[in-house]
Amino acid sequence: MASTSKFPARHVLIGTLAALSLAAGAAPALAEAGIRILMNEAKIVKLARPADTIVVGNPQIADASVQDATTLVLTGRGFGVTNIVVLDLDGAPIVDEQIYVARQDTKSVRVYRRAEVQTLSCTPYCESSYKSDAERLSESEMGASQ
């Protein structure tokens, strides 16, 4: 029996696939809401009210410095995910967020030679970039896993 729908089946299929791909793309963005910092870079965080206590889950991943009672400076120290909790004088939370620290991917190139990994900073010419202890460890682990 022929279809009597105004919309051919392929248009419905294409529309459904487009909606699913949009939904799939939005899910990771929602799941990773939080504070994003690049390795070896700082980010200023303004607080709604003065802070009394600041706790970073893993200070090897991110560090918090107090600029004043309502301003923090977060610095990416190592790759990964940790959290930050900021409490006011009464112990009420001001901030309770995940911190994601990632490598600077733009203007950089990684060269793999067997077990050796070299990262080049290309701004505009490619040269060996400074590596923190966390970056050296990450690159040695990448080389060992190959």
Coordinates of N, CA and C in Angstrom, one line a residue:
M1 N 0.8 -1.2 0.0 CA 0.0 0.0 0.0 C 0.9 1.2 0.0
A2 N 0.6 2.2 -0.8 CA 1.4 3.5 -0.9 C 1.2 4.4 0.3
S3 N 2.2 5.1 0.6 CA 2.1 6.1 1.7 C 1.3 7.3 1.3
T4 N 0.4 7.7 2.2 CA -0.4 8.9 1.9 C 0.0 10.1 2.7
S5 N 1.1 10.0 3.4 CA 1.6 11.2 4.2 C 2.1 12.3 3.2
K6 N 2.0 13.5 3.7 CA 2.5 14.7 2.9 C 4.0 14.7 2.9
F7 N 4.7 14.1 3.9 CA 6.1 14.1 4.1 C 6.7 12.7 3.7
P8 N 7.5 12.7 2.6 CA 8.1 11.4 2.2 C 9.0 10.8 3.4
A9 N 9.1 9.5 3.4 CA 9.8 8.8 4.5 C 11.2 9.3 4.6
R10 N 11.9 9.6 3.5 CA 13.3 10.0 3.6 C 13.4 11.4 4.3
H11 N 12.4 12.3 4.1 CA 12.5 13.6 4.7 C 12.3 13.5 6.2
V12 N 11.4 12.6 6.6 CA 11.2 12.3 8.1 C 12.5 11.7 8.7
L13 N 13.1 10.8 7.9 CA 14.4 10.1 8.4 C 15.5 11.2 8.5
I14 N 15.6 12.0 7.5 CA 16.7 13.1 7.6 C 16.4 14.0 8.7
G15 N 15.2 14.4 8.9 CA 14.8 15.3 10.1 C 15.1 14.7 11.4
T16 N 14.8 13.4 11.5 CA 15.1 12.7 12.8 C 16.5 12.6 13.1
L17 N 17.3 12.2 12.0 CA 18.8 12.1 12.2 C 19.4 13.5 12.6
A18 N 18.9 14.5 12.0 CA 19.4 15.9 12.3 C 19.1 16.2 13.7
A19 N 17.9 15.9 14.2 CA 17.5 16.2 15.6 C 18.4 15.4 16.6
L20 N 18.6 14.1 16.2 CA 19.4 13.3 17.1 C 20.9 13.8 17.2
S21 N 21.4 14.2 16.0 CA 22.8 14.7 16.1 C 22.9 16.0 16.9
L22 N 21.9 16.9 16.8 CA 21.9 18.1 17.6 C 21.8 17.7 19.1
A23 N 21.0 16.8 19.4 CA 20.8 16.4 20.8 C 22.1 15.7 21.3
A24 N 22.7 14.9 20.5 CA 23.9 14.3 21.0 C 25.1 15.3 21.1
G25 N 25.1 16.3 20.3 CA 26.1 17.3 20.4 C 25.9 18.2 21.7
A26 N 24.7 18.4 22.1 CA 24.4 19.2 23.2 C 24.6 18.5 24.5
A27 N 24.5 17.2 24.6 CA 24.6 16.4 25.8 C 26.0 16.6 26.4
P28 N 27.1 16.5 25.7 CA 28.4 16.6 26.3 C 28.6 18.1 26.8
A29 N 28.1 19.1 26.1 CA 28.3 20.4 26.6 C 27.6 20.6 27.9
L30 N 26.4 20.1 28.1 CA 25.7 20.2 29.3 C 26.4 19.4 30.4
A31 N 26.9 18.3 30.1 CA 27.5 17.4 31.1 C 28.8 18.0 31.6
E32 N 29.5 18.9 30.8 CA 30.7 19.4 31.2 C 30.6 20.9 31.5
A33 N 29.5 21.4 32.1 CA 29.4 22.7 32.5 C 30.3 22.9 33.7
G34 N 30.9 24.0 33.8 CA 31.9 24.2 34.9 C 32.9 25.3 34.5
I35 N 34.0 25.3 35.1 CA 35.1 26.3 34.8 C 36.2 25.6 34.0
R36 N 36.4 26.2 32.8 CA 37.5 25.6 31.9 C 38.7 26.5 32.0
I37 N 39.9 25.9 32.2 CA 41.1 26.6 32.2 C 42.1 25.8 31.3
L38 N 43.0 26.6 30.7 CA 44.0 26.0 29.9 C 45.3 25.8 30.8
M39 N 46.0 24.7 30.5 CA 47.2 24.4 31.2 C 48.2 25.6 31.2
N40 N 48.7 26.0 32.4 CA 49.7 27.1 32.6 C 49.1 28.4 32.3
E41 N 47.7 28.5 32.3 CA 47.1 29.8 32.2 C 46.2 30.1 33.4
A42 N 46.0 31.4 33.6 CA 45.2 31.8 34.8 C 43.8 32.4 34.3
K43 N 42.8 32.2 35.2 CA 41.5 32.7 34.9 C 41.0 33.5 36.2
I44 N 40.4 34.7 36.0 CA 39.9 35.4 37.1 C 38.5 35.0 37.3
V45 N 38.1 34.8 38.6 CA 36.8 34.4 39.0 C 36.3 35.5 40.0
K46 N 35.2 36.2 39.7 CA 34.6 37.1 40.6 C 33.5 36.4 41.4
L47 N 33.5 36.7 42.7 CA 32.5 36.0 43.5 C 31.4 37.0 43.9
A48 N 30.2 36.4 44.1 CA 29.0 37.2 44.4 C 29.1 37.9 45.8
R49 N 29.8 37.3 46.7 CA 30.0 37.9 48.0 C 31.4 37.5 48.6
P50 N 31.9 38.1 49.6 CA 33.2 37.8 50.1 C 33.4 36.3 50.6
A51 N 34.5 35.8 50.3 CA 34.9 34.4 50.6 C 35.6 34.3 51.9
D52 N 35.4 33.2 52.6 CA 36.1 33.0 53.9 C 37.0 31.7 53.7
T53 N 36.5 30.7 53.0 CA 37.2 29.4 52.9 C 37.2 29.0 51.4
I54 N 38.4 28.6 50.9 CA 38.5 28.1 49.5 C 39.2 26.8 49.6
V55 N 38.5 25.8 48.9 CA 39.1 24.4 48.9 C 39.1 24.0 47.4
V56 N 40.3 23.5 47.0 CA 40.4 22.9 45.6 C 40.7 21.5 45.9
G57 N 39.9 20.6 45.2 CA 39.9 19.2 45.4 C 41.3 18.6 45.2
N58 N 41.9 18.9 44.0 CA 43.3 18.4 43.7 C 44.2 19.6 43.3
P59 N 45.0 20.2 44.2 CA 45.8 21.3 43.8 C 46.9 21.0 42.8
Q60 N 47.1 19.8 42.4 CA 48.0 19.5 41.3 C 47.4 19.7 40.0
I61 N 46.1 19.7 39.9 CA 45.3 20.0 38.7 C 45.1 21.5 38.6
A62 N 44.6 22.2 39.6 CA 44.3 23.6 39.6 C 44.6 24.2 40.9
D63 N 45.0 25.5 40.9 CA 45.4 26.2 42.1 C 44.6 27.5 42.1
A64 N 44.2 27.9 43.4 CA 43.4 29.1 43.6 C 44.3 30.1 44.4
S65 N 44.4 31.3 43.9 CA 45.0 32.4 44.6 C 44.0 33.4 44.9
V66 N 44.1 34.0 46.1 CA 43.1 35.0 46.5 C 43.7 36.4 46.2
Q67 N 43.0 37.1 45.3 CA 43.3 38.5 45.0 C 42.8 39.5 46.0
D68 N 41.5 39.3 46.3 CA 40.8 40.1 47.4 C 39.6 39.2 47.8
A69 N 38.8 39.7 48.7 CA 37.7 38.9 49.3 C 36.7 38.4 48.2
T70 N 36.6 39.1 47.1 CA 35.6 38.7 46.1 C 36.3 38.3 44.7
T71 N 37.6 38.2 44.7 CA 38.3 37.8 43.4 C 39.3 36.7 43.7
L72 N 39.1 35.6 42.9 CA 40.1 34.5 42.9 C 40.8 34.5 41.5
V73 N 42.0 33.9 41.5 CA 42.7 33.6 40.3 C 43.0 32.1 40.3
L74 N 42.4 31.4 39.3 CA 42.6 30.0 39.2 C 43.6 29.8 38.1
T75 N 44.6 28.8 38.4 CA 45.6 28.5 37.5 C 45.6 27.0 37.2
G76 N 45.7 26.7 35.9 CA 45.8 25.3 35.5 C 47.2 24.7 35.7
R77 N 47.3 23.7 36.6 CA 48.6 23.2 36.9 C 48.9 21.8 36.3
G78 N 47.8 21.0 36.1 CA 47.9 19.7 35.5 C 46.7 19.3 34.8
F79 N 46.7 18.3 33.9 CA 45.6 18.0 33.1 C 44.6 17.2 34.0
G80 N 43.3 17.4 33.7 CA 42.3 16.6 34.4 C 41.1 17.5 34.9
V81 N 40.4 16.9 35.8 CA 39.2 17.5 36.4 C 39.3 17.5 37.9
T82 N 39.0 18.6 38.5 CA 38.9 18.6 40.0 C 37.7 19.5 40.3
N83 N 37.6 20.0 41.5 CA 36.5 20.9 41.9 C 37.0 21.9 42.8
I84 N 36.2 23.0 42.9 CA 36.5 24.1 43.8 C 35.3 24.4 44.6
V85 N 35.4 24.6 45.9 CA 34.4 25.0 46.8 C 34.8 26.2 47.5
V86 N 33.9 27.3 47.4 CA 34.2 28.5 48.1 C 33.0 28.8 49.1
L87 N 33.4 29.0 50.3 CA 32.4 29.3 51.4 C 32.5 30.7 51.9
D88 N 31.3 31.2 52.3 CA 31.4 32.6 52.9 C 31.6 32.4 54.4
L89 N 31.6 33.5 55.2 CA 31.9 33.6 56.6 C 30.9 32.7 57.4
D90 N 29.7 32.5 56.9 CA 28.7 31.7 57.6 C 28.8 30.2 57.2
G91 N 29.7 29.9 56.3 CA 29.8 28.5 55.8 C 28.9 28.1 54.7
A92 N 28.2 29.1 54.2 CA 27.3 28.9 53.0 C 28.1 28.9 51.7
P93 N 27.8 28.0 50.8 CA 28.6 27.9 49.6 C 28.3 29.1 48.6
I94 N 29.4 29.6 48.1 CA 29.3 30.7 47.1 C 29.5 30.0 45.7
V95 N 30.5 29.1 45.7 CA 30.9 28.4 44.4 C 31.1 27.0 44.8
D96 N 30.5 26.1 44.0 CA 30.8 24.6 44.1 C 30.8 24.1 42.6
E97 N 31.9 24.1 42.0 CA 32.0 23.9 40.5 C 33.1 22.9 40.2
Q98 N 33.0 22.2 39.1 CA 34.0 21.4 38.5 C 35.0 22.3 37.8
I99 N 36.3 22.0 37.8 CA 37.3 22.7 37.0 C 37.9 21.7 36.0
Y100 N 37.9 22.1 34.8 CA 38.4 21.3 33.7 C 39.7 21.9 33.2
V101 N 40.8 21.2 33.3 CA 42.1 21.8 32.8 C 42.5 21.0 31.6
A102 N 42.7 21.7 30.5 CA 43.1 21.0 29.2 C 44.3 21.7 28.6
R103 N 44.9 21.0 27.6 CA 46.0 21.5 26.9 C 45.6 22.5 25.9
Q104 N 46.4 23.5 25.6 CA 46.2 24.5 24.6 C 46.3 23.7 23.2
D105 N 45.2 23.6 22.5 CA 45.3 22.8 21.2 C 45.5 23.7 20.0
T106 N 45.1 25.0 20.1 CA 45.3 25.9 19.0 C 46.7 26.3 18.9
K107 N 47.2 26.5 17.8 CA 48.6 26.9 17.5 C 49.6 26.0 18.1
S108 N 49.3 24.7 18.2 CA 50.3 23.8 18.6 C 50.2 22.5 17.8
V109 N 51.4 21.8 17.7 CA 51.4 20.6 17.0 C 52.2 19.5 17.8
R110 N 51.7 18.3 17.8 CA 52.4 17.2 18.5 C 53.0 16.3 17.4
V111 N 54.3 16.0 17.6 CA 55.0 15.1 16.7 C 55.3 13.8 17.4
Y112 N 54.9 12.7 16.9 CA 55.1 11.4 17.5 C 56.2 10.7 16.7
R113 N 57.3 10.3 17.4 CA 58.4 9.5 16.9 C 58.6 8.3 17.8
R114 N 57.9 7.2 17.4 CA 57.9 6.0 18.2 C 57.4 6.3 19.6
A115 N 58.2 6.1 20.6 CA 57.7 6.4 22.0 C 57.9 7.8 22.4
E116 N 58.5 8.6 21.6 CA 58.8 10.0 21.9 C 57.7 10.9 21.4
V117 N 57.3 11.9 22.2 CA 56.3 12.9 21.8 C 56.9 14.2 22.0
Q118 N 56.8 15.1 20.9 CA 57.3 16.4 21.0 C 56.2 17.4 20.7
T119 N 56.0 18.4 21.6 CA 55.0 19.4 21.4 C 55.6 20.7 20.9
L120 N 55.1 21.2 19.8 CA 55.7 22.4 19.2 C 54.6 23.5 19.3
S121 N 55.1 24.7 19.7 CA 54.2 25.9 19.8 C 54.4 26.6 18.5
C122 N 53.3 26.9 17.7 CA 53.4 27.5 16.4 C 52.8 28.9 16.4
T123 N 53.6 29.9 16.8 CA 53.0 31.2 16.9 C 54.0 32.3 16.3
P124 N 54.2 32.4 15.0 CA 53.7 31.7 13.9 C 54.7 30.6 13.5
Y125 N 55.9 30.6 14.0 CA 56.9 29.5 13.6 C 56.8 28.4 14.7
C126 N 57.0 27.2 14.3 CA 56.9 26.1 15.2 C 58.2 25.9 15.9
E127 N 58.2 26.0 17.3 CA 59.3 25.8 18.1 C 59.0 25.0 19.3
S128 N 59.9 24.3 19.9 CA 59.7 23.5 21.1 C 59.1 24.4 22.2
S129 N 58.0 23.9 22.8 CA 57.3 24.7 23.8 C 57.8 24.3 25.2
Y130 N 57.6 25.2 26.1 CA 57.9 25.0 27.5 C 57.0 23.9 28.0
K131 N 57.5 22.9 28.8 CA 56.7 21.8 29.3 C 56.8 21.8 30.9
S132 N 55.6 21.8 31.5 CA 55.5 21.7 32.9 C 55.7 20.2 33.3
D133 N 55.9 19.9 34.5 CA 56.0 18.5 34.9 C 54.8 17.7 34.5
A134 N 53.6 18.2 34.6 CA 52.4 17.5 34.2 C 52.4 17.2 32.7
E135 N 52.9 18.1 31.9 CA 53.0 17.9 30.4 C 54.0 16.8 30.1
R136 N 55.1 16.9 30.8 CA 56.2 15.8 30.5 C 55.6 14.5 30.9
L137 N 55.0 14.4 32.0 CA 54.4 13.1 32.5 C 53.3 12.6 31.5
S138 N 52.5 13.5 31.0 CA 51.4 13.2 30.1 C 52.0 12.6 28.8
E139 N 53.0 13.3 28.3 CA 53.7 12.9 27.0 C 54.4 11.6 27.2
S140 N 55.0 11.4 28.3 CA 55.7 10.1 28.5 C 54.7 8.9 28.6
E141 N 53.6 9.2 29.2 CA 52.5 8.2 29.3 C 51.9 7.9 27.9
M142 N 51.7 9.0 27.1 CA 51.2 8.8 25.7 C 52.2 7.9 24.9
G143 N 53.5 8.2 25.0 CA 54.5 7.4 24.3 C 54.6 6.0 24.8
A144 N 54.4 5.7 26.1 CA 54.5 4.4 26.6 C 53.3 3.6 26.2
S145 N 52.1 4.2 25.9 CA 50.9 3.5 25.6 C 50.9 3.1 24.1
Q146 N 51.7 3.6 23.3 CA 51.7 3.3 21.9 C 52.5 2.1 21.5

